[in-house]
mmCIF file of C-alpha atoms in Angstrom:
data_model
loop_
_atom_site.group_PDB
_atom_site.id
_atom_site.type_symbol
_atom_site.label_atom_id
_atom_site.label_comp_id
_atom_site.label_asym_id
_atom_site.label_seq_id
_atom_site.Cartn_x
_atom_site.Cartn_y
_atom_site.Cartn_z
ATOM 1 C CA MET A 1 -39.512 -9.040 20.477
ATOM 2 C CA ALA A 2 -38.938 -12.306 22.292
ATOM 3 C CA ASP A 3 -38.245 -12.339 25.999
ATOM 4 C CA ALA A 4 -34.671 -12.035 27.188
ATOM 5 C CA VAL A 5 -32.563 -15.175 27.288
ATOM 6 C CA GLU A 6 -29.685 -16.157 29.515
ATOM 7 C CA LEU A 7 -26.618 -17.668 27.907
ATOM 8 C CA GLU A 8 -24.061 -19.780 29.723
ATOM 9 C CA VAL A 9 -20.630 -18.682 28.549
ATOM 10 C CA ALA A 10 -17.710 -20.624 30.033
ATOM 11 C CA GLY A 11 -19.247 -20.552 33.488
ATOM 12 C CA ARG A 12 -20.576 -17.009 33.223
ATOM 13 C CA THR A 13 -24.276 -16.232 32.783
ATOM 14 C CA VAL A 14 -24.886 -13.389 30.330
ATOM 15 C CA ARG A 15 -28.352 -11.936 29.825
ATOM 16 C CA LEU A 16 -29.398 -11.120 26.254
ATOM 17 C CA SER A 17 -32.402 -8.863 25.766
ATOM 18 C CA SER A 18 -34.402 -8.771 22.513
ATOM 19 C CA PRO A 19 -32.575 -11.838 21.158
ATOM 20 C CA ASP A 20 -34.600 -11.899 17.931
ATOM 21 C CA LYS A 21 -33.762 -8.286 16.987
ATOM 22 C CA VAL A 22 -32.490 -8.467 13.402
ATOM 23 C CA PHE A 23 -28.962 -7.083 13.120
ATOM 24 C CA PHE A 24 -28.253 -8.080 9.495
ATOM 25 C CA PRO A 25 -31.468 -7.787 7.433
ATOM 26 C CA GLU A 26 -29.870 -9.078 4.219
ATOM 27 C CA ARG A 27 -29.008 -12.369 5.899
ATOM 28 C CA GLY A 28 -31.616 -12.378 8.668
ATOM 29 C CA PHE A 29 -29.022 -12.690 11.421
ATOM 30 C CA THR A 30 -30.267 -11.652 14.862
ATOM 31 C CA LYS A 31 -28.652 -10.458 18.056
ATOM 32 C CA LEU A 32 -28.860 -14.041 19.327
ATOM 33 C CA ASP A 33 -27.054 -15.249 16.199
ATOM 34 C CA LEU A 34 -24.310 -12.698 16.889
ATOM 35 C CA ALA A 35 -23.964 -13.823 20.506
ATOM 36 C CA ARG A 36 -23.878 -17.497 19.527
ATOM 37 C CA TYR A 37 -21.256 -16.724 16.905
ATOM 38 C CA TYR A 38 -18.973 -15.187 19.508
ATOM 39 C CA ILE A 39 -19.499 -18.167 21.779
ATOM 40 C CA ALA A 40 -18.610 -20.529 18.914
ATOM 41 C CA VAL A 41 -15.304 -18.746 18.212
ATOM 42 C CA GLY A 42 -14.823 -17.747 21.847
ATOM 43 C CA PRO A 43 -11.279 -18.997 22.501
ATOM 44 C CA GLY A 44 -10.117 -17.480 19.210
ATOM 45 C CA ILE A 45 -11.440 -13.975 19.763
ATOM 46 C CA LEU A 46 -10.378 -14.078 23.398
ATOM 47 C CA ARG A 47 -6.843 -14.876 22.260
ATOM 48 C CA ALA A 48 -6.982 -11.722 20.115
ATOM 49 C CA LEU A 49 -8.465 -9.525 22.876
ATOM 50 C CA ARG A 50 -7.165 -10.928 26.154
ATOM 51 C CA ASN A 51 -6.034 -8.174 28.516
ATOM 52 C CA ARG A 52 -6.050 -5.592 25.725
ATOM 53 C CA PRO A 53 -7.761 -2.186 26.068
ATOM 54 C CA THR A 54 -10.572 -2.527 23.556
ATOM 55 C CA THR A 55 -12.745 -0.006 21.728
ATOM 56 C CA LEU A 56 -16.256 -1.220 20.906
ATOM 57 C CA GLU A 57 -17.816 -0.497 17.505
ATOM 58 C CA ARG A 58 -21.510 -0.545 18.345
ATOM 59 C CA TYR A 59 -24.644 -0.816 16.182
ATOM 60 C CA PRO A 60 -27.470 -0.954 18.748
ATOM 61 C CA GLU A 61 -30.174 -1.186 16.056
ATOM 62 C CA GLY A 62 -28.220 -3.421 13.736
ATOM 63 C CA VAL A 63 -25.969 -2.851 10.767
ATOM 64 C CA THR A 64 -28.426 -0.506 9.011
ATOM 65 C CA GLY A 65 -28.777 1.784 12.033
ATOM 66 C CA GLU A 66 -26.614 4.430 13.599
ATOM 67 C CA ASN A 67 -23.277 3.433 15.015
ATOM 68 C CA PHE A 68 -20.557 4.798 17.263
ATOM 69 C CA PHE A 69 -17.172 3.864 18.689
ATOM 70 C CA GLN A 70 -17.133 3.485 22.451
ATOM 71 C CA LYS A 71 -13.673 3.995 23.886
ATOM 72 C CA ARG A 72 -14.584 4.507 27.514
ATOM 73 C CA ALA A 73 -15.776 1.488 29.440
ATOM 74 C CA PRO A 74 -19.604 1.558 29.629
ATOM 75 C CA LYS A 75 -20.937 2.686 33.001
ATOM 76 C CA ASN A 76 -23.102 -0.423 33.260
ATOM 77 C CA MET A 77 -20.185 -2.789 32.662
ATOM 78 C CA PRO A 78 -20.090 -5.580 35.265
ATOM 79 C CA ASP A 79 -17.273 -5.555 37.790
ATOM 80 C CA TRP A 80 -15.916 -8.900 36.555
ATOM 81 C CA ILE A 81 -14.674 -7.205 33.378
ATOM 82 C CA PRO A 82 -11.380 -5.400 34.123
ATOM 83 C CA THR A 83 -10.238 -2.128 32.578
ATOM 84 C CA ALA A 84 -6.982 -0.408 31.699
ATOM 85 C CA HIS A 85 -6.199 3.290 31.914
ATOM 86 C CA ILE A 86 -4.969 4.531 28.554
ATOM 87 C CA THR A 87 -3.853 7.964 27.298
ATOM 88 C CA PHE A 88 -4.808 9.413 23.919
ATOM 89 C CA PRO A 89 -2.519 11.603 21.745
ATOM 90 C CA SER A 90 -4.517 14.635 22.887
ATOM 91 C CA GLY A 91 -3.423 14.011 26.463
ATOM 92 C CA ARG A 92 -6.909 12.972 27.560
ATOM 93 C CA SER A 93 -7.281 9.556 29.113
ATOM 94 C CA ALA A 94 -9.913 6.919 29.725
ATOM 95 C CA ASP A 95 -10.537 3.505 31.205
ATOM 96 C CA GLU A 96 -11.187 0.923 28.485
ATOM 97 C CA MET A 97 -12.571 -2.559 28.913
ATOM 98 C CA CYS A 98 -10.050 -5.422 28.755
ATOM 99 C CA PRO A 99 -11.715 -8.774 28.028
ATOM 100 C CA THR A 100 -10.312 -11.668 30.028
ATOM 101 C CA GLU A 101 -13.080 -14.174 29.316
ATOM 102 C CA VAL A 102 -15.501 -14.940 26.503
ATOM 103 C CA GLY A 103 -18.403 -13.718 28.617
ATOM 104 C CA ALA A 104 -17.112 -10.157 28.230
ATOM 105 C CA VAL A 105 -17.318 -10.466 24.445
ATOM 106 C CA VAL A 106 -20.895 -11.760 24.608
ATOM 107 C CA TRP A 107 -21.802 -9.047 27.119
ATOM 108 C CA ALA A 108 -20.581 -6.427 24.627
ATOM 109 C CA ALA A 109 -22.562 -8.115 21.835
ATOM 110 C CA GLN A 110 -25.697 -7.686 23.957
ATOM 111 C CA PHE A 111 -25.264 -3.927 23.473
ATOM 112 C CA GLY A 112 -24.804 -4.149 19.726
ATOM 113 C CA THR A 113 -21.025 -4.475 19.512
ATOM 114 C CA LEU A 114 -20.186 -5.962 16.130
ATOM 115 C CA THR A 115 -16.469 -5.223 15.911
ATOM 116 C CA PHE A 116 -13.812 -5.219 18.605
ATOM 117 C CA HIS A 117 -10.827 -2.897 18.175
ATOM 118 C CA PRO A 118 -8.050 -3.882 20.603
ATOM 119 C CA TRP A 119 -4.967 -1.806 21.269
ATOM 120 C CA PRO A 120 -1.623 -3.527 20.479
ATOM 121 C CA VAL A 121 -0.758 -3.483 24.200
ATOM 122 C CA ARG A 122 -1.685 -5.400 27.346
ATOM 123 C CA ARG A 123 -3.166 -3.753 30.413
ATOM 124 C CA ASP A 124 -0.020 -4.351 32.492
ATOM 125 C CA ASP A 125 1.996 -2.095 30.125
ATOM 126 C CA VAL A 126 -0.153 0.208 28.027
ATOM 127 C CA ASP A 127 2.756 2.223 26.584
ATOM 128 C CA ARG A 128 4.748 -0.569 24.937
ATOM 129 C CA PRO A 129 3.077 -2.500 22.118
ATOM 130 C CA ASP A 130 3.480 -6.261 21.871
ATOM 131 C CA GLU A 131 2.297 -6.453 18.254
ATOM 132 C CA LEU A 132 3.556 -4.887 15.031
ATOM 133 C CA ARG A 133 0.463 -4.522 12.847
ATOM 134 C CA LEU A 134 0.720 -4.010 9.092
ATOM 135 C CA ASP A 135 -2.403 -3.016 7.173
ATOM 136 C CA LEU A 136 -2.495 -3.665 3.415
ATOM 137 C CA ASP A 137 -5.238 -1.392 2.127
ATOM 138 C CA PRO A 138 -6.321 -1.677 -1.547
ATOM 139 C CA GLN A 139 -6.864 1.710 -3.174
ATOM 140 C CA PRO A 140 -9.390 2.380 -5.969
ATOM 141 C CA GLY A 141 -8.424 0.367 -9.013
ATOM 142 C CA THR A 142 -6.938 -2.460 -6.937
ATOM 143 C CA ASP A 143 -8.516 -5.400 -5.141
ATOM 144 C CA TYR A 144 -7.917 -8.265 -2.743
ATOM 145 C CA ALA A 145 -5.752 -10.137 -5.262
ATOM 146 C CA ASP A 146 -3.360 -7.186 -5.323
ATOM 147 C CA ALA A 147 -3.227 -7.202 -1.520
ATOM 148 C CA VAL A 148 -2.405 -10.915 -1.637
ATOM 149 C CA ARG A 149 0.598 -10.321 -3.891
ATOM 150 C CA ALA A 150 1.838 -7.563 -1.605
ATOM 151 C CA ALA A 151 1.319 -9.742 1.476
ATOM 152 C CA HIS A 152 3.492 -12.535 0.097
ATOM 153 C CA GLU A 153 6.315 -10.095 -0.619
ATOM 154 C CA LEU A 154 5.827 -8.542 2.816
ATOM 155 C CA ARG A 155 6.349 -11.996 4.266
ATOM 156 C CA SER A 156 9.772 -12.031 2.616
ATOM 157 C CA VAL A 157 10.582 -8.541 3.912
ATOM 158 C CA LEU A 158 9.786 -9.602 7.459
ATOM 159 C CA HIS A 159 11.914 -12.709 7.095
ATOM 160 C CA ASP A 160 14.841 -10.729 5.709
ATOM 161 C CA TYR A 161 14.800 -8.160 8.520
ATOM 162 C CA GLY A 162 14.977 -9.997 11.793
ATOM 163 C CA ASP A 163 13.633 -13.391 10.715
ATOM 164 C CA LEU A 164 10.195 -12.110 11.722
ATOM 165 C CA ARG A 165 7.070 -14.195 11.253
ATOM 166 C CA GLY A 166 3.757 -12.584 10.420
ATOM 167 C CA TRP A 167 0.289 -13.974 10.985
ATOM 168 C CA PRO A 168 -2.103 -12.910 8.156
ATOM 169 C CA LYS A 169 -5.840 -12.333 8.326
ATOM 170 C CA THR A 170 -8.519 -10.831 6.154
ATOM 171 C CA SER A 171 -9.718 -7.399 7.163
ATOM 172 C CA GLY A 172 -13.308 -8.426 6.555
ATOM 173 C CA GLY A 173 -13.298 -6.131 3.532
ATOM 174 C CA ARG A 174 -10.896 -6.049 0.569
ATOM 175 C CA GLY A 175 -7.648 -5.840 2.497
ATOM 176 C CA LEU A 176 -5.262 -7.960 4.512
ATOM 177 C CA HIS A 177 -3.647 -7.510 7.905
ATOM 178 C CA VAL A 178 -0.356 -9.049 8.991
ATOM 179 C CA PHE A 179 0.415 -9.127 12.722
ATOM 180 C CA VAL A 180 3.869 -9.796 14.180
ATOM 181 C CA PRO A 181 4.069 -10.516 17.929
ATOM 182 C CA ILE A 182 6.954 -8.559 19.449
ATOM 183 C CA ALA A 183 8.581 -8.223 22.829
ATOM 184 C CA PRO A 184 7.078 -5.176 24.611
ATOM 185 C CA HIS A 185 10.375 -3.257 24.649
ATOM 186 C CA TRP A 186 9.615 -0.413 22.247
ATOM 187 C CA THR A 187 7.435 2.683 22.373
ATOM 188 C CA PHE A 188 4.575 3.428 19.993
ATOM 189 C CA THR A 189 6.870 5.845 18.132
ATOM 190 C CA GLN A 190 9.534 3.177 17.652
ATOM 191 C CA VAL A 191 7.035 0.532 16.538
ATOM 192 C CA ARG A 192 5.575 2.976 14.025
ATOM 193 C CA ARG A 193 9.105 3.691 12.778
ATOM 194 C CA ALA A 194 9.645 -0.055 12.265
ATOM 195 C CA ALA A 195 6.361 -0.290 10.360
ATOM 196 C CA ILE A 196 7.432 2.571 8.077
ATOM 197 C CA ALA A 197 10.762 0.844 7.422
ATOM 198 C CA ALA A 198 9.030 -2.415 6.471
ATOM 199 C CA ALA A 199 6.555 -0.534 4.279
ATOM 200 C CA ARG A 200 9.300 1.406 2.476
ATOM 201 C CA GLU A 201 11.249 -1.786 1.810
ATOM 202 C CA LEU A 202 8.128 -3.402 0.388
ATOM 203 C CA GLU A 203 7.561 -0.287 -1.733
ATOM 204 C CA ARG A 204 11.122 -0.562 -3.096
ATOM 205 C CA ARG A 205 10.508 -4.179 -4.060
ATOM 206 C CA MET A 206 7.095 -3.510 -5.610
ATOM 207 C CA PRO A 207 7.190 0.138 -6.744
ATOM 208 C CA ASP A 208 4.354 -0.244 -9.215
ATOM 209 C CA GLN A 209 2.077 -2.090 -6.817
ATOM 210 C CA VAL A 210 2.721 -0.655 -3.318
ATOM 211 C CA THR A 211 2.795 2.830 -1.812
ATOM 212 C CA THR A 212 3.487 4.494 1.513
ATOM 213 C CA ALA A 213 2.011 7.842 0.375
ATOM 214 C CA TRP A 214 -0.168 9.208 3.166
ATOM 215 C CA TRP A 215 -2.101 11.580 0.896
ATOM 216 C CA LYS A 216 -4.723 9.840 -1.226
ATOM 217 C CA GLU A 217 -4.020 12.058 -4.229
ATOM 218 C CA GLU A 218 -0.511 10.559 -4.399
ATOM 219 C CA ARG A 219 -1.312 6.868 -3.943
ATOM 220 C CA GLY A 220 -2.579 5.891 -7.383
ATOM 221 C CA GLU A 221 -3.855 2.380 -8.094
ATOM 222 C CA LYS A 222 -1.679 0.650 -5.527
ATOM 223 C CA ILE A 223 -1.822 -1.116 -2.174
ATOM 224 C CA PHE A 224 -1.340 1.435 0.588
ATOM 225 C CA ILE A 225 0.611 0.206 3.611
ATOM 226 C CA ASP A 226 -1.125 2.150 6.360
ATOM 227 C CA TYR A 227 1.787 2.688 8.734
ATOM 228 C CA ASN A 228 -0.323 5.007 10.896
ATOM 229 C CA GLN A 229 -2.312 2.040 12.164
ATOM 230 C CA THR A 230 0.653 1.634 14.509
ATOM 231 C CA ALA A 231 0.249 5.131 15.977
ATOM 232 C CA ARG A 232 -1.072 5.440 19.523
ATOM 233 C CA ASP A 233 -4.868 5.085 19.730
ATOM 234 C CA ARG A 234 -5.122 3.680 16.195
ATOM 235 C CA THR A 235 -6.564 0.189 16.238
ATOM 236 C CA ILE A 236 -7.375 -2.607 13.797
ATOM 237 C CA ALA A 237 -10.408 -4.893 13.976
ATOM 238 C CA SER A 238 -9.523 -8.052 15.860
ATOM 239 C CA ALA A 239 -9.421 -11.515 14.397
ATOM 240 C CA TYR A 240 -12.936 -13.038 14.396
ATOM 241 C CA SER A 241 -14.628 -9.644 14.698
ATOM 242 C CA VAL A 242 -17.827 -9.280 12.699
ATOM 243 C CA ARG A 243 -17.637 -6.381 10.265
ATOM 244 C CA PRO A 244 -20.533 -3.952 9.670
ATOM 245 C CA ARG A 245 -21.418 -4.926 6.125
ATOM 246 C CA PRO A 246 -24.736 -6.367 4.872
ATOM 247 C CA HIS A 247 -23.477 -9.939 4.414
ATOM 248 C CA ALA A 248 -21.940 -10.104 7.936
ATOM 249 C CA PRO A 249 -18.313 -10.846 7.013
ATOM 250 C CA VAL A 250 -15.705 -11.517 9.674
ATOM 251 C CA SER A 251 -12.002 -10.816 9.950
ATOM 252 C CA ALA A 252 -10.616 -14.294 9.340
ATOM 253 C CA PRO A 253 -7.222 -15.573 10.518
ATOM 254 C CA LEU A 254 -5.423 -17.401 7.710
ATOM 255 C CA THR A 255 -2.406 -19.619 7.268
ATOM 256 C CA TRP A 256 0.084 -18.437 4.670
ATOM 257 C CA ASP A 257 -0.925 -21.373 2.473
ATOM 258 C CA GLU A 258 -4.463 -19.954 2.401
ATOM 259 C CA VAL A 259 -3.410 -16.430 1.444
ATOM 260 C CA GLY A 260 -4.342 -16.381 -2.213
ATOM 261 C CA SER A 261 -6.648 -19.391 -2.272
ATOM 262 C CA ALA A 262 -9.167 -18.119 0.275
ATOM 263 C CA VAL A 263 -11.141 -14.924 -0.362
ATOM 264 C CA PRO A 264 -12.876 -12.620 2.146
ATOM 265 C CA ARG A 265 -16.369 -13.735 1.059
ATOM 266 C CA ASP A 266 -15.546 -17.222 2.335
ATOM 267 C CA PHE A 267 -15.788 -16.055 5.937
ATOM 268 C CA ASP A 268 -18.929 -14.741 7.586
ATOM 269 C CA LEU A 269 -21.082 -15.110 10.657
ATOM 270 C CA ALA A 270 -22.450 -18.440 9.382
ATOM 271 C CA THR A 271 -19.343 -20.054 7.871
ATOM 272 C CA MET A 272 -16.692 -19.147 10.438
ATOM 273 C CA PRO A 273 -18.172 -21.277 13.279
ATOM 274 C CA VAL A 274 -18.048 -24.290 10.947
ATOM 275 C CA ARG A 275 -14.417 -23.582 10.062
ATOM 276 C CA TYR A 276 -13.561 -22.997 13.714
ATOM 277 C CA ALA A 277 -15.149 -26.277 14.779
ATOM 278 C CA GLU A 278 -13.086 -28.097 12.168
ATOM 279 C CA ARG A 279 -9.732 -26.308 12.500
ATOM 280 C CA GLY A 280 -9.757 -24.287 15.686
ATOM 281 C CA ASP A 281 -7.847 -21.019 15.880
ATOM 282 C CA VAL A 282 -5.163 -21.134 13.181
ATOM 283 C CA HIS A 283 -3.388 -18.276 14.991
ATOM 284 C CA ALA A 284 -3.432 -20.017 18.366
ATOM 285 C CA ASP A 285 0.381 -20.037 18.599
ATOM 286 C CA MET A 286 0.869 -16.279 18.199
ATOM 287 C CA ASP A 287 1.324 -15.690 21.915
ATOM 288 C CA ASP A 288 4.136 -18.242 21.988
ATOM 289 C CA HIS A 289 6.377 -15.804 20.110
ATOM 290 C CA ALA A 290 7.887 -12.374 20.804
ATOM 291 C CA TYR A 291 10.181 -11.062 18.062
ATOM 292 C CA SER A 292 12.696 -8.220 18.032
ATOM 293 C CA LEU A 293 12.381 -5.022 15.981
ATOM 294 C CA GLU A 294 16.105 -4.264 16.004
ATOM 295 C CA ALA A 295 16.678 -5.170 12.336
ATOM 296 C CA LEU A 296 13.774 -3.029 11.140
ATOM 297 C CA LEU A 297 14.873 -0.115 13.314
ATOM 298 C CA GLU A 298 18.391 -0.419 11.895
ATOM 299 C CA LEU A 299 16.853 -0.327 8.410
ATOM 300 C CA ALA A 300 14.935 2.814 9.392
ATOM 301 C CA ALA A 301 18.175 4.433 10.581
ATOM 302 C CA ARG A 302 19.929 3.574 7.285
ATOM 303 C CA ASP A 303 16.997 4.911 5.283
ATOM 304 C CA GLU A 304 17.283 8.220 7.100
ATOM 305 C CA HIS A 305 21.094 8.442 7.023
ATOM 306 C CA ASP A 306 21.668 7.228 3.461
ATOM 307 C CA HIS A 307 18.508 8.360 1.684
ATOM 308 C CA GLY A 308 17.110 11.198 3.800
ATOM 309 C CA LEU A 309 13.947 9.183 4.481
ATOM 310 C CA GLY A 310 12.784 10.363 7.869
ATOM 311 C CA ASP A 311 9.350 10.354 9.414
ATOM 312 C CA LEU A 312 6.025 10.454 7.567
ATOM 313 C CA PRO A 313 2.856 12.447 8.383
ATOM 314 C CA TYR A 314 0.688 11.505 11.325
ATOM 315 C CA PRO A 315 -3.130 11.500 11.219
ATOM 316 C CA PRO A 316 -4.705 14.973 11.346
ATOM 317 C CA GLU A 317 -5.972 14.720 14.929
ATOM 318 C CA TYR A 318 -2.458 14.180 16.313
ATOM 319 C CA PRO A 319 -0.347 16.974 17.736
ATOM 320 C CA LYS A 320 2.686 17.912 15.664
ATOM 321 C CA MET A 321 5.312 15.228 16.305
ATOM 322 C CA PRO A 322 9.105 15.691 16.477
ATOM 323 C CA GLY A 323 10.741 15.154 13.100
ATOM 324 C CA GLU A 324 7.422 14.950 11.268
ATOM 325 C CA PRO A 325 7.313 16.552 7.790
ATOM 326 C CA LYS A 326 4.714 19.137 6.834
ATOM 327 C CA ARG A 327 1.243 17.782 7.381
ATOM 328 C CA VAL A 328 -0.190 19.565 4.360
ATOM 329 C CA GLN A 329 -1.945 17.990 1.390
ATOM 330 C CA PRO A 330 0.536 18.334 -1.510
ATOM 331 C CA SER A 331 -1.892 20.022 -3.902
ATOM 332 C CA ARG A 332 -2.729 22.632 -1.262
ATOM 333 C CA ALA A 333 0.933 23.158 -0.422
ATOM 334 C CA LYS A 334 1.688 23.909 -4.071
ATOM 335 C CA LYS A 335 -1.121 26.467 -4.207
ATOM 336 C CA GLY A 336 0.254 28.101 -1.080
#
């Protein structure tokens, strides 16, 4: 291994050990390549992470090695990286790192962090999300093109309920994410309720292509709108995060004009810096907006009152929530 190098990152010196350690054997990308990538897109990923409690998805030996999610701030984290105290559904709590400068991102890359998973909150108010995040997840038998069609209709749903604007990005895999910046007035439970309302409306408009069914056995060949990504402690890979796949894809912010023409394979550790140098962060204006969820919450109330559509199941590790239906796989419930 080569000697350690020191990188200058916006006025911060970050030491990188074993810079020639190969992290992506298929492409030959090294730890130094990863660090330089995050420097190249620095303002963009910092916009996505700034002041957010962030879980680190780490691959210390590269993408082919073992990995783990680090929620608690590492003990060796420098004191210039702030933290936020967050509480998990279990009642346990932890201090998570909150990047406020690009150097923090590069510091995390030094320890094998490929993907950054920020909470939808800021460290000055960790109980009220400032983003509504909608995850369009292709199920077996569907692909990215199906997610694109659903995303365009979702755009109309958001417009029709509150004149909301969504910012789309690739997941880095086959799916799409749409983020809506919101005023931090609502709890996690309320934001999740708004996500369910939007998902159900999209399902009504595209019944043969979209589903809100939590249980995989009920989804079929459709795009699943994963409403539980809005539950407390559930996070989505940030824009510009590198994803742990052999070809080193990244989660790429898109304009709506690009949704459908661009494909996930267009964006990786090598191509994104070129795009960023040419176009900058196409989501740079997200923080200039803060929308209201009132129209979606009114839709949720009508769904419950008029159609008996209340809450949906939470993930299995969550405590039983008020108003939640049975959290039992349908095929097992029938046997019982």
